[in-house]
Amino acid sequence: MADVSTDVRERIEKLREEIEYHNYRYYVLDDPVISDAEFDLLMRELAELEARHPEYITPDSPTQRVGGKPAEGFATIVHNVPMMSLQNAYSFQELREFDERVRRLIRVDHVEYVCELKIDGLAISLEYRDGRFVRGATRGDGVTGEDVTHNLRTIRSIPMRLRTGERIRLDVRGEVYMIKSEFEKLNEERRKAGEPLFANPRNAAAGSLRQLDPRVTASRPLDIFLYAIGFSPDRRFETHMEALQYLKSAGFRVNPNIRLVPGIDEAIEYCEEWGRNRDTLDYEIDGVVIKVNDLRYQEMLGATAKSPRWAIAYKFEARQATTVVRDIKVQVGRTGALTPLAILDPVKLAGSVVSRATLHNEDFIRSKDIRIGDTVIIQKAGDVIPEVVSVVAAKRTGREREFVMPSRCPECGADVVRLEGEAVARCVGLKCPAQLREGILHFASRDAMDIEGMGPALVGQLLERGLVHDFSDIYKLTAEQIAGLERMGKKSAQNLIEAIDESRGRGLARLLYALGIRHVGENVARVLAEHFGSMDAIMNARYDELVSIPEIGPKIAESIVSFFAEEANRGVIKRLAESGVLMGRPQAPQEQVPQTLAGKTFVLTGALEGFTREEAEDLIRRMGGRVSGSVSRKTDYVVVGRDPGSKYDRARELGIPILSEEEFLKMAGKR
Ligand code: IVH
């Protein structure tokens, strides 16, 4: 009898070791050596043995990773060594000052630093006794945290036993985070289920780890990077790098992008590099942590009440901020589309003050349940337009008001209709002043006819006084008429007349774009101008001819045909021509530029250092290339600047060659 039980115990022990080894291969090394089915067999055998011999179940058994029943609440635990926070730096200047302070305090000329990504998750501490995982806790207030052991066990990359086999005491520290791509999926599922959305992967990770039911945590895409040893009475290290190396050998997941550098200059380079590349990672980072490598130096430097003097966090510009929705207004665009707009308490965000955010349409507001008076999280989407990410439900007072889309246009009083299957509500007023105003502002905008000085205040007055009814009236304005408007002197009136005059020669492509034909953006306008050469030819083009042009699909062709079928539109164009607006290619001879980029299609994403977006696009076109707004298999190159958007991810997905600004300049023969 005794023999049998020894056999069973040995088998259980053997299975646990094997299973944990395969977990390690799979979750830490990302390099499994058996199939999922084989793994399941091992797990099943262990579970069955444990079911028959519950007396042998131990908390570090792999079966216990998703065991536990929901808890009543979390116990508070006191950290063996407090979990400190870091001092922050927001500029490279502050990093240099940090470096000077460090070198002054320890009286050396050179200090080596370890540069690490600052993972944007939730700090936790893992406690090992006798080489076994016994407890894990959140940071809490730094001194005491919450016991989330059961939930941490569900993260498969956390070793239940140190892989070195040492039976020692050890506290390790790290960051639990949610995988970015999985976060999007999770939110999508929650949206469908009508559950509140997580604002960002960090909140989602925190919410998931602080679940009372470990089965919920287990279903969430969490992982962990370990970045420090908090307490190790049984083992000493000389450098931080050595400690990280040890963590790896003990089976912990350590971030692969850690770099040892000889001084602060190289640390700054690391910050620049990751500021540019942060979107290539499948987890969020909010900065870089720079740590003194030599542990004797660390000891000499010590800590203030809150943070160590041997480390600093360089923080990237935040992309999100919290503010309050004071009101929701409705804007009428030039196509009559009604766009709800959140009026916000002004907040600083990524270098500017934000006081409005687009709410897109009614469905958007409903799906996020945004109400007037709500506290919301906003973020900058792409490069410019801020948008509302989510409502901070905890800040609800009950006094918030729901938004109702008006049934009449706030500008002209005409009916507002929302067609079946469309997300947008539109004003149907043919004479809606808002549509006309927006249309004229677009006509005069920089990429269209570029009439400097023709801004909202002026256009508003021109419409009110009946001086302008359509685009062609712009070219009939006189300096006297303009000088009679509010806040317009003689000089500015004269300047405006000159700007209007100058715009006559912009040429066919810009004029076509300026007309605001639906679906005719800058690119399509250029293609049309190139293909037809004159306004007459375009006006009389048939649908078939239009769709035979590669860039022009049925929707665009239809929109062009119906625009020019409208008698009123033909009248405007006739009058524009009579006022001397150029209806063909621009006269000014273009300088001869080598057509180095001929036939290549480029997509740009992120901010470039040496150009504005328009300048870069212009350069590509002048050298014979084409610019597209989205990445597809037809894209030849994607040029990536600082903080690139989703186009970058898409390019990687499709395997499209990616160029840095430098590489792009080389290709264009500019370097
Ligand atoms: S070291 C005593 N390294 O940033 C310093 N922290 O305020 C211990 N964090 O709460 C922190 N990535 O949650 C360190 N590579 C990294 C980190 C990191 C993220 C978090 C951590 C901490 C906060 C600093």
mmCIF file with all atom_site columns, C-alpha atoms and ligand atoms in Angstrom, residues 84-86 88 116-123 139 174-175 227-228 289 291 308 310-311 313, ligand 1:
data_model
loop_
_atom_site.group_PDB
_atom_site.id
_atom_site.type_symbol
_atom_site.label_atom_id
_atom_site.label_alt_id
_atom_site.label_comp_id
_atom_site.label_asym_id
_atom_site.label_entity_id
_atom_site.label_seq_id
_atom_site.pdbx_PDB_ins_code
_atom_site.Cartn_x
_atom_site.Cartn_y
_atom_site.Cartn_z
_atom_site.occupancy
_atom_site.B_iso_or_equiv
_atom_site.pdbx_formal_charge
_atom_site.auth_seq_id
_atom_site.auth_comp_id
_atom_site.auth_asym_id
_atom_site.auth_atom_id
_atom_site.pdbx_PDB_model_num
ATOM   1  C CA  . MET A 1 84  ? 8.486  52.602 -4.435  1.00 0.00 ? 84  MET A CA  1
ATOM   2  C CA  . SER A 1 85  ? 7.542  54.759 -7.359  1.00 0.00 ? 85  SER A CA  1
ATOM   3  C CA  . LEU A 1 86  ? 9.863  56.592 -9.726  1.00 0.00 ? 86  LEU A CA  1
ATOM   4  C CA  . ASN A 1 88  ? 9.470  61.373 -13.630 1.00 0.00 ? 88  ASN A CA  1
ATOM   5  C CA  . GLU A 1 116 ? 14.046 49.538 -19.987 1.00 0.00 ? 116 GLU A CA  1
ATOM   6  C CA  . LEU A 1 117 ? 10.655 50.109 -21.498 1.00 0.00 ? 117 LEU A CA  1
ATOM   7  C CA  . LYS A 1 118 ? 8.163  51.484 -19.027 1.00 0.00 ? 118 LYS A CA  1
ATOM   8  C CA  . ILE A 1 119 ? 5.327  49.017 -19.363 1.00 0.00 ? 119 ILE A CA  1
ATOM   9  C CA  . ASP A 1 120 ? 1.938  50.662 -18.917 1.00 0.00 ? 120 ASP A CA  1
ATOM   10 C CA  . GLY A 1 121 ? 0.214  48.147 -16.733 1.00 0.00 ? 121 GLY A CA  1
ATOM   11 C CA  . LEU A 1 122 ? -0.083 47.428 -13.082 1.00 0.00 ? 122 LEU A CA  1
ATOM   12 C CA  . ALA A 1 123 ? 2.829  46.901 -10.703 1.00 0.00 ? 123 ALA A CA  1
ATOM   13 C CA  . ARG A 1 139 ? 1.441  47.637 -5.387  1.00 0.00 ? 139 ARG A CA  1
ATOM   14 C CA  . GLY A 1 174 ? 7.098  43.436 -12.424 1.00 0.00 ? 174 GLY A CA  1
ATOM   15 C CA  . GLU A 1 175 ? 4.238  44.749 -14.443 1.00 0.00 ? 175 GLU A CA  1
ATOM   16 C CA  . TYR A 1 227 ? 11.998 43.985 -14.065 1.00 0.00 ? 227 TYR A CA  1
ATOM   17 C CA  . ALA A 1 228 ? 13.469 43.919 -10.580 1.00 0.00 ? 228 ALA A CA  1
ATOM   18 C CA  . VAL A 1 289 ? 12.942 53.656 -17.149 1.00 0.00 ? 289 VAL A CA  1
ATOM   19 C CA  . LYS A 1 291 ? 18.422 52.663 -13.889 1.00 0.00 ? 291 LYS A CA  1
ATOM   20 C CA  . PRO A 1 308 ? 15.032 55.778 -5.432  1.00 0.00 ? 308 PRO A CA  1
ATOM   21 C CA  . TRP A 1 310 ? 19.247 55.704 -8.872  1.00 0.00 ? 310 TRP A CA  1
ATOM   22 C CA  . ALA A 1 311 ? 16.391 55.527 -11.346 1.00 0.00 ? 311 ALA A CA  1
ATOM   23 C CA  . ALA A 1 313 ? 11.215 57.424 -15.624 1.00 0.00 ? 313 ALA A CA  1
HETATM 24 S S1  . IVH B 2 .   ? 11.304 49.999 -11.775 1.00 0.00 ? 1   IVH B S1  1
HETATM 25 C C1  . IVH B 2 .   ? 11.744 51.480 -7.360  1.00 0.00 ? 1   IVH B C1  1
HETATM 26 N N1  . IVH B 2 .   ? 10.986 49.293 -14.283 1.00 0.00 ? 1   IVH B N1  1
HETATM 27 O O1  . IVH B 2 .   ? 6.449  52.290 -13.324 1.00 0.00 ? 1   IVH B O1  1
HETATM 28 C C2  . IVH B 2 .   ? 11.462 51.429 -8.824  1.00 0.00 ? 1   IVH B C2  1
HETATM 29 N N2  . IVH B 2 .   ? 9.138  50.215 -13.111 1.00 0.00 ? 1   IVH B N2  1
HETATM 30 O O2  . IVH B 2 .   ? 6.484  54.705 -10.845 1.00 0.00 ? 1   IVH B O2  1
HETATM 31 C C3  . IVH B 2 .   ? 10.651 50.264 -9.211  1.00 0.00 ? 1   IVH B C3  1
HETATM 32 N N3  . IVH B 2 .   ? 7.077  50.306 -14.430 1.00 0.00 ? 1   IVH B N3  1
HETATM 33 O O3  . IVH B 2 .   ? 5.085  51.445 -10.280 1.00 0.00 ? 1   IVH B O3  1
HETATM 34 C C4  . IVH B 2 .   ? 10.117 50.418 -10.566 1.00 0.00 ? 1   IVH B C4  1
HETATM 35 N N4  . IVH B 2 .   ? 7.906  49.414 -16.260 1.00 0.00 ? 1   IVH B N4  1
HETATM 36 O O4  . IVH B 2 .   ? 4.691  49.874 -12.150 1.00 0.00 ? 1   IVH B O4  1
HETATM 37 C C5  . IVH B 2 .   ? 10.409 49.822 -13.187 1.00 0.00 ? 1   IVH B C5  1
HETATM 38 N N5  . IVH B 2 .   ? 10.826 48.559 -16.469 1.00 0.00 ? 1   IVH B N5  1
HETATM 39 C C6  . IVH B 2 .   ? 10.259 49.089 -15.382 1.00 0.00 ? 1   IVH B C6  1
HETATM 40 C C7  . IVH B 2 .   ? 8.903  49.477 -15.354 1.00 0.00 ? 1   IVH B C7  1
HETATM 41 C C8  . IVH B 2 .   ? 8.373  50.042 -14.196 1.00 0.00 ? 1   IVH B C8  1
HETATM 42 C C9  . IVH B 2 .   ? 6.820  49.908 -15.676 1.00 0.00 ? 1   IVH B C9  1
HETATM 43 C C10 . IVH B 2 .   ? 6.103  50.964 -13.538 1.00 0.00 ? 1   IVH B C10 1
HETATM 44 C C11 . IVH B 2 .   ? 5.984  50.343 -12.198 1.00 0.00 ? 1   IVH B C11 1
HETATM 45 C C12 . IVH B 2 .   ? 6.118  51.462 -11.197 1.00 0.00 ? 1   IVH B C12 1
HETATM 46 C C13 . IVH B 2 .   ? 6.034  52.685 -12.051 1.00 0.00 ? 1   IVH B C13 1
HETATM 47 C C14 . IVH B 2 .   ? 7.013  53.739 -11.609 1.00 0.00 ? 1   IVH B C14 1
#
